[in-house]
Coordinates of C-alpha atoms (C1' of nucleotides) in Angstrom, one line a residue:
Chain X
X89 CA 159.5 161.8 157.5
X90 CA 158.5 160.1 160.6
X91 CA 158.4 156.7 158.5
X92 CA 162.3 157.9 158.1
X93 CA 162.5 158.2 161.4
X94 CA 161.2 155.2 162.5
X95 CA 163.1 153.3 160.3
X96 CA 166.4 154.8 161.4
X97 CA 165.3 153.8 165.1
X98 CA 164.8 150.1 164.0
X99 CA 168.3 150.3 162.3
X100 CA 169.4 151.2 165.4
X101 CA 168.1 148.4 167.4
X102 CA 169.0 146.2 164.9
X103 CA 172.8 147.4 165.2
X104 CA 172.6 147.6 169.3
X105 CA 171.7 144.0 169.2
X106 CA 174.1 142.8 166.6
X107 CA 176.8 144.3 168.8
X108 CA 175.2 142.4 172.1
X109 CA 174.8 139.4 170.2
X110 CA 179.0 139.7 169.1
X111 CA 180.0 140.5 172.6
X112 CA 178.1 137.5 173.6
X113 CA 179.3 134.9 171.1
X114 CA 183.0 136.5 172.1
X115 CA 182.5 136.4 175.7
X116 CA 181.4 132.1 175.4
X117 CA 183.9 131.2 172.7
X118 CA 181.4 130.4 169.8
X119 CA 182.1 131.8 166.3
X120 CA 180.8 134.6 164.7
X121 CA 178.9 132.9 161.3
X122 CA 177.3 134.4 158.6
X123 CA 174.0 132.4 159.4
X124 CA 174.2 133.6 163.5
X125 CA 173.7 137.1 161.8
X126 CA 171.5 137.0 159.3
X127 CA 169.1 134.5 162.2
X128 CA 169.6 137.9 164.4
X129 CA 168.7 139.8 161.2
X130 CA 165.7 138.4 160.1
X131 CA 164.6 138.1 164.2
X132 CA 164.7 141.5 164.5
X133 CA 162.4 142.2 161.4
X134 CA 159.6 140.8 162.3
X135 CA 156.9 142.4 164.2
X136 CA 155.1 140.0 166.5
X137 CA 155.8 136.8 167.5
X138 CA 156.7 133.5 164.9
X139 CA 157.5 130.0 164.8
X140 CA 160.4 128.1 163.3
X141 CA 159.0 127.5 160.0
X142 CA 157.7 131.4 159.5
X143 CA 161.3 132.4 160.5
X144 CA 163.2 130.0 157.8
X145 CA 160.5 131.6 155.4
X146 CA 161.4 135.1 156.4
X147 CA 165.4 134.4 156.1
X148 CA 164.3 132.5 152.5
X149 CA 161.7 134.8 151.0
X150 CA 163.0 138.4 152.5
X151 CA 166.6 137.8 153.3
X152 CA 167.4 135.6 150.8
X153 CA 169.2 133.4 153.0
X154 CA 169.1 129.7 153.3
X155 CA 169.7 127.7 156.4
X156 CA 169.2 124.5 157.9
X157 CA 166.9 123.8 160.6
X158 CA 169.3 122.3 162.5
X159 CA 171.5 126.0 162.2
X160 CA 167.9 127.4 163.2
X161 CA 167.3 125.7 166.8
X162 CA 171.0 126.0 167.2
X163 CA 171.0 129.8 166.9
X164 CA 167.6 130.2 168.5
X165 CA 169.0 128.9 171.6
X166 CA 172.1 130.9 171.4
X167 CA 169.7 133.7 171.3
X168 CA 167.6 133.1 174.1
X169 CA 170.3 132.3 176.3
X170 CA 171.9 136.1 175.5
X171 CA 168.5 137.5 176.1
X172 CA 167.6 138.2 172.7
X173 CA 164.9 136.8 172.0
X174 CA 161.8 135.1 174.4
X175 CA 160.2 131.6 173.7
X176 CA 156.4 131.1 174.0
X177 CA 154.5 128.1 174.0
X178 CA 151.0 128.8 173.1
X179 CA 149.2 126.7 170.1
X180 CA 151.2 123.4 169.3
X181 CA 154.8 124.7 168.3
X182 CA 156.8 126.9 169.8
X183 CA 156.5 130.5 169.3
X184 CA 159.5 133.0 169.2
X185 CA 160.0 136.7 170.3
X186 CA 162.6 139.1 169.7
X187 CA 162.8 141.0 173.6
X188 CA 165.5 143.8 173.2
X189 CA 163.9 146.7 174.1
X190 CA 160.1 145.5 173.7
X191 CA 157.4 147.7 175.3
X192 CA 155.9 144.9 178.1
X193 CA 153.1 143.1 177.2
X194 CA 150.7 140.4 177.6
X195 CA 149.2 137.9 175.3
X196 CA 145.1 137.3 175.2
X197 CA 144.8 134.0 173.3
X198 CA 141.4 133.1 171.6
X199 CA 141.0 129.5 172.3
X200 CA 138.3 129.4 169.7
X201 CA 140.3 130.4 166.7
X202 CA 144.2 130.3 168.2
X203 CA 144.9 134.3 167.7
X204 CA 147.0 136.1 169.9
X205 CA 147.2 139.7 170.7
X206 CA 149.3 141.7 172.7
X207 CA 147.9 143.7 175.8
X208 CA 150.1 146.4 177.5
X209 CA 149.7 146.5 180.6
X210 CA 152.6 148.5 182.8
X211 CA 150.9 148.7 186.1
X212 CA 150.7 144.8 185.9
X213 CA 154.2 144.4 184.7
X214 CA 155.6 146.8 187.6
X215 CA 153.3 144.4 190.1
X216 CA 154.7 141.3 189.0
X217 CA 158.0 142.1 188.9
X218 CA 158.2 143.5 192.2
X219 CA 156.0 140.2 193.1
X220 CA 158.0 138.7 196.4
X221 CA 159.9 135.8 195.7
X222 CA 161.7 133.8 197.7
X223 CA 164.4 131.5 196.7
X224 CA 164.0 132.0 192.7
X225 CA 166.0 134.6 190.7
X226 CA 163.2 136.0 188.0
X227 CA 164.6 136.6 185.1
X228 CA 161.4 137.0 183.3
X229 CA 157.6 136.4 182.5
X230 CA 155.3 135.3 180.1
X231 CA 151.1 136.2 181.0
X232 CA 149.3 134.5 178.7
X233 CA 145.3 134.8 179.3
X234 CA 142.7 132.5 177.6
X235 CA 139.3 133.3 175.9
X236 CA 137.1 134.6 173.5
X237 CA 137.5 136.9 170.9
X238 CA 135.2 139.8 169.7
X239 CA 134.8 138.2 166.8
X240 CA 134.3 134.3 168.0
X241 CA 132.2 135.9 170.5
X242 CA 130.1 137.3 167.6
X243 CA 130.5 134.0 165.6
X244 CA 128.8 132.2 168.7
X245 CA 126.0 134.5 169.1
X246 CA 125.2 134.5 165.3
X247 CA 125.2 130.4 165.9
X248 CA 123.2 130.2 169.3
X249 CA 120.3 132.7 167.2
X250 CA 120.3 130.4 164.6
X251 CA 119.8 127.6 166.5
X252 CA 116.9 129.3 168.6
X253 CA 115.1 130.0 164.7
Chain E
X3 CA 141.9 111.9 211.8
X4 CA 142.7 114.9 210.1
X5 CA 144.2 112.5 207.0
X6 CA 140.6 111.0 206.9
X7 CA 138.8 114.0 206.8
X8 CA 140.9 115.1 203.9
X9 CA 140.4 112.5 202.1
X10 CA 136.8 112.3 202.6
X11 CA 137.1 116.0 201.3
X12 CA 138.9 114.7 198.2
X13 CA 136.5 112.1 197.4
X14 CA 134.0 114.6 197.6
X15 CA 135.7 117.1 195.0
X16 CA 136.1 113.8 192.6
X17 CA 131.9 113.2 193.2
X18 CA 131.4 117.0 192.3
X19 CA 133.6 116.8 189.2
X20 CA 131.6 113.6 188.4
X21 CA 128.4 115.5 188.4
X22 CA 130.0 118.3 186.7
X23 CA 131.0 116.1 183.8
X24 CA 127.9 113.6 183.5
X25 CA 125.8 117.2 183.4
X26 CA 128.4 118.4 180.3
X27 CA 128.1 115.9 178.4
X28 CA 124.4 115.3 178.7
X29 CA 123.9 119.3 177.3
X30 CA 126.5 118.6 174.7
X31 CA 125.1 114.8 173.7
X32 CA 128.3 113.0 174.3
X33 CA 128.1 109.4 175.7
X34 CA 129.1 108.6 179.1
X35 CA 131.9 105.9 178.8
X36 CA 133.7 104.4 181.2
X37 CA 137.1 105.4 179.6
X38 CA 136.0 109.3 180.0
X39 CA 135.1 108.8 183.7
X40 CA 138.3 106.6 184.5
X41 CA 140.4 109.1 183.3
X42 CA 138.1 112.1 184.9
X43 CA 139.0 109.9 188.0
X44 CA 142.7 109.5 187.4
X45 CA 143.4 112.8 186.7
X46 CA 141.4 113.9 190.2
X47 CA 144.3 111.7 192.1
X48 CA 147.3 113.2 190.6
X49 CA 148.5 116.0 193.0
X50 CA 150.1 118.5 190.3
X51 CA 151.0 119.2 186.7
X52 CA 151.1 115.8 184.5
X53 CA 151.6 115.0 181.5
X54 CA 149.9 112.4 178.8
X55 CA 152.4 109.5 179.4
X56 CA 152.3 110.4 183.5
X57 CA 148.7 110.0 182.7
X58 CA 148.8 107.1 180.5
X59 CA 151.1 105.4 183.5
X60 CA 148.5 106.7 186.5
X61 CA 145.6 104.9 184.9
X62 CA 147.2 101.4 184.1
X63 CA 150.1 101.5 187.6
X64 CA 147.2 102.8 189.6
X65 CA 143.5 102.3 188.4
X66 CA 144.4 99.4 186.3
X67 CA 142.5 101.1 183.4
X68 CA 144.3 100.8 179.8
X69 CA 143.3 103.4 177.5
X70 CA 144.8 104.1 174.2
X71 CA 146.3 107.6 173.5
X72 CA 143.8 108.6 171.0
X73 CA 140.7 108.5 173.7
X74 CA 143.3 110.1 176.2
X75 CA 143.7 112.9 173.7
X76 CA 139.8 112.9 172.8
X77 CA 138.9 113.0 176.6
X78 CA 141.4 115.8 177.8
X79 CA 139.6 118.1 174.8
X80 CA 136.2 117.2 176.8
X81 CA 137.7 118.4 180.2
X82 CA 139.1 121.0 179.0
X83 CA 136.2 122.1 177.7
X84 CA 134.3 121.4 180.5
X85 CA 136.8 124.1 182.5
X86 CA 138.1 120.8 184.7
X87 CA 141.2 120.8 183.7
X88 CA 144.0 123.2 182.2
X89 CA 146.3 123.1 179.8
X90 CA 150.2 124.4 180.1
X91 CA 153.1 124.6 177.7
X92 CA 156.0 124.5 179.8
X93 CA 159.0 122.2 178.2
X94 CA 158.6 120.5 175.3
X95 CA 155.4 118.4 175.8
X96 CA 152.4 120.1 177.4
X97 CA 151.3 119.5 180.9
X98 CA 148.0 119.5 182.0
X99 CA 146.4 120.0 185.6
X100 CA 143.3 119.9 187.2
X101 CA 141.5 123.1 188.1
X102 CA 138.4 122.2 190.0
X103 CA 138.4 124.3 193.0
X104 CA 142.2 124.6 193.0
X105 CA 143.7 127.5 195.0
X106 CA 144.7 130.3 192.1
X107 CA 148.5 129.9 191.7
X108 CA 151.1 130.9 189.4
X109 CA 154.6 128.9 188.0
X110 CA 158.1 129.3 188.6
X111 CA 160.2 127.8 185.9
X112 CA 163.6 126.9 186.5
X113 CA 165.2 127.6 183.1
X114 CA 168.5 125.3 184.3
X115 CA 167.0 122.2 185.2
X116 CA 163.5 122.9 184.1
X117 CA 161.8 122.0 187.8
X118 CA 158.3 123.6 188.1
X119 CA 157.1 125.2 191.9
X120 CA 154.3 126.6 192.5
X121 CA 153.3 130.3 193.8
X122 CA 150.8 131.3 195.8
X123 CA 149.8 135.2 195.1
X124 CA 146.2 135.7 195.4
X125 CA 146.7 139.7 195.3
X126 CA 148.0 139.3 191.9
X127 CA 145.0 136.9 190.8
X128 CA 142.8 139.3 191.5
X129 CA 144.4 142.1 189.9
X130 CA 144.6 140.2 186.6
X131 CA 140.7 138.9 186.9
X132 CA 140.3 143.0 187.1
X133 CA 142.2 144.0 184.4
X134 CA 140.5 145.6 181.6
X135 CA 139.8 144.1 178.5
X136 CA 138.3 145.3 175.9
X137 CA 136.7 142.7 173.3
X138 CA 138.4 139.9 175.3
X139 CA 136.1 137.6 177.0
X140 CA 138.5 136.6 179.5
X141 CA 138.1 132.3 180.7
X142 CA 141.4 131.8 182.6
X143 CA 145.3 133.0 182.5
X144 CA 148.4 131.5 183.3
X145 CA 151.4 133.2 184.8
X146 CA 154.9 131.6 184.4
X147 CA 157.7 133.5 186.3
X148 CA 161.3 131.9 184.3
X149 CA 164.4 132.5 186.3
X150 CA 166.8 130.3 188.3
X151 CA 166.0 128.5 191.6
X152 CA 167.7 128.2 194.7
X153 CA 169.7 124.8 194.1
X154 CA 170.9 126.1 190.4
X155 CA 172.0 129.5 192.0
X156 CA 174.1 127.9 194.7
X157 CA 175.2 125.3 192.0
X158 CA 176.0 128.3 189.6
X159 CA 177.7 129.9 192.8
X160 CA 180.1 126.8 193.2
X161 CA 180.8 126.6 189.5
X162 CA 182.3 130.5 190.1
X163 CA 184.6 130.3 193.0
X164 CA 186.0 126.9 191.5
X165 CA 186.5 128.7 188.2
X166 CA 188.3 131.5 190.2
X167 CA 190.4 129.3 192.2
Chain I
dG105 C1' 195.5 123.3 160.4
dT106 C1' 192.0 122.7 163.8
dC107 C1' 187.7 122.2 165.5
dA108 C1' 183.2 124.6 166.0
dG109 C1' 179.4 125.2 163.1
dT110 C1' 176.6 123.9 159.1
dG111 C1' 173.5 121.1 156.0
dC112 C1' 171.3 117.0 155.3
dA113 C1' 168.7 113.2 156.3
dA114 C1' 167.4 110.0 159.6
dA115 C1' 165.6 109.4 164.2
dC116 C1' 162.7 110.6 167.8
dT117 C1' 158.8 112.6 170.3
dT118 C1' 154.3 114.2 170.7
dT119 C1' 149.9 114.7 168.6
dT120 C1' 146.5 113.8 165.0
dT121 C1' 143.9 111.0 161.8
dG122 C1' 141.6 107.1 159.2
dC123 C1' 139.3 103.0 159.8
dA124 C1' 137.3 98.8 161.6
dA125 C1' 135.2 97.1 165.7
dC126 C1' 132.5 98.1 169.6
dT127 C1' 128.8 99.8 172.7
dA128 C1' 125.8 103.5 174.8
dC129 C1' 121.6 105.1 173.8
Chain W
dG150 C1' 119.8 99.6 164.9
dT151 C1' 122.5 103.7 164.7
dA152 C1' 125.9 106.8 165.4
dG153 C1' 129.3 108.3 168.7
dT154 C1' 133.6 106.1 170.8
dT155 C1' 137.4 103.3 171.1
dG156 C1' 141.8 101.0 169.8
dC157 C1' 145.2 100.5 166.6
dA158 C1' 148.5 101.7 163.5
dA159 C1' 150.0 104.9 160.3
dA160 C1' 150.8 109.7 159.4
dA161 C1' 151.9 114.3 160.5
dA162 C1' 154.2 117.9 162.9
dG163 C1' 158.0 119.6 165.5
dT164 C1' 162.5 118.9 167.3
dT165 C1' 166.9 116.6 168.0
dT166 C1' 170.8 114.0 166.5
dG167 C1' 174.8 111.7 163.8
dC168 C1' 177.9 112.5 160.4
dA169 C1' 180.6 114.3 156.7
dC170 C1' 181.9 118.7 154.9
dT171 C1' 182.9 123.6 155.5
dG172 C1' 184.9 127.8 157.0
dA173 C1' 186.1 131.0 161.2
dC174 C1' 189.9 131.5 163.9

DNA sequence: GTCAGTGCAAACTTTTTGCAACTAC
DNA sequence: GTAGTTGCAAAAAGTTTGCACTGAC
C-alpha cells in the first residue's frame, strides 16, 4: 500500500516536471522531441546522482530508448537551464542530478575510494541561503565535503596494525 | 614598506611549505626532486585558482622551469596529499589552489560567463567544521554558491528593456 | 516546406599510462 | 647499483562539433 503510494507520488513528480519541462521548451521556441522526453523520463528515475554514460545505459537498458550523445549533452543543458536537473563535478566526469522537489542535501565524498553520500542538513541550507551576498544573484549551491569513510577508515586501521606486526 | 614586509611574509609561507613538503616525503620515501619543489614553488606565487596549463605557463614564463604534464600530474597528487593544495571542479577542467594558511573562503560561480569571486564567511566555516557527521572523517569542504553576478544582471537587464522597446 | 533537432563520426581537450632514459639515494 | 622519477608520445576518457538526414511545426 504505501509502496502504491509512493509510486503514485513519483508519477506525479514525473508528470509536474514533464509539464515544466513543455512550458519551458514552449516559452524559448525549441521543439518538443520524443528523445527531450524520454531524457526527462529516465532523469527522473533515477535515485541519486549519475554521469552521462550511466544515463544513456538507463534510457538503453530500462527505457529502451536509444540516443545519441550528442542528443544527451544537448538535452542535459536544456535541462539545467529550466532548473531541472543540477550538475556536479566531483570524480573526473561530470555528475548529474535531477533537483525538482529534492529534500536539500549535501555530499560527503571519500577521497579514498570516490563514494559519495548525501547529508541532510536543513539548518545549514537555511544558513547558507540566507548567507549575505552582495552583487551576486544565488540561484543555487552545491557543498561538497571531503574525507574518509567508515569503512576506508577501517581499511587504514586494519593496514597501519599490520604494519606495526 | 608595507609591500616588503608582505613579501617577506610570503617568502616565509613558501619556506614553511618547503619544510612541510621535504618532511612528507621523507615519511612517505618519496625523492626530493627539483621538479616537485619548482612546482611546490610555482604554485606558492600564483594568487588564486589555476589550472594545469596556467601552471604549465607559470613555471616556464616565470620560473623558467619546463616540466612535462605527466610529473605536473604526478606532483599535484603529492600536494594534494600533503593537504597543500586543493582541488576544484568548477568548468570543464579542474582548478586547483593553494591552501597553506589561506583565509577559509567559499566560490561564487557566475553561471553566464563562468567568472569565479571569492567569499569571505568565516561564520559559515565554522558552522560546517561543526556539523555532525557520523562515520565521516571530515578533511576539508568546498562551497560553491552558482548564480548570476553583477555585470551579467545589468547585462541581462539591458537585453530586457531593449527587447521591450 | 522549413529549419530545429538528431545520429554519427571525427575532432578536441584533459588526464592517464607505458616505457626508455635519468638521477636521488 | 637500484628503484623511484621524469619526459615523451600514445592512449583513454569525456565532451564538442560538422554535416547529412529526419521529423516537429
Amino acid at each position: 500500500m504505501f509502496a502504491l503510494l509512493y509510486d503514485m507520488e513519483k508519477e506525479d513528480i514525473k508528470n509536474t516536471v514533464k509539464q515544466i519541462f513543455t512550458e519551458y521548451l514552449r516559452i524559448n521556441g525549441h521543439r518538443k522531441t520524443s528523445e527531450r522526453y524520454a531524457i526527462l523520463d529516465a532523469i527522473y528515475s533515477i535515485k541519486g546522482h549519475f554521469s552521462m554514460e550511466a544515463l544513456h545505459d538507463q534510457l538503453l537498458n530500462e527505457e529502451h530508448f536509444r540516443v545519441s550523445r550528442a542528443t544527451l549533452y544537448n538535452t542535459i543543458e536544456l535541462l539545467l537551464d529550466a532548473k531541472l536537473v543540477i550538475k556536479h563535478q566531483f570524480g573526473n566526469s561530470s555528475q548529474y542530478e535531477r533537483c525538482y522537489k529534492m529534500e536539500t542535501h549535501h555530499h560527503l565524498i571519500c577521497t579514498e575510494c570516490g563514494q559519495v553520500t548525501e547529508l541532510p542538513n536543513n539548518d545549514l541550507q537555511r544558513i547558507i541561503a540566507s548567507s549575505p551576498m552582495k552583487r551576486f544573484q544565488m540561484s543555487h549551491y552545491t557543498l561538497y565535503i571531503y574525507g574518509t569513510c567508515r569503512k576506508c577508515i577501517n581499511a587504514k586501521k586494519r593496514k597501519q596494525l599490520k604494519k606495526n606486526k
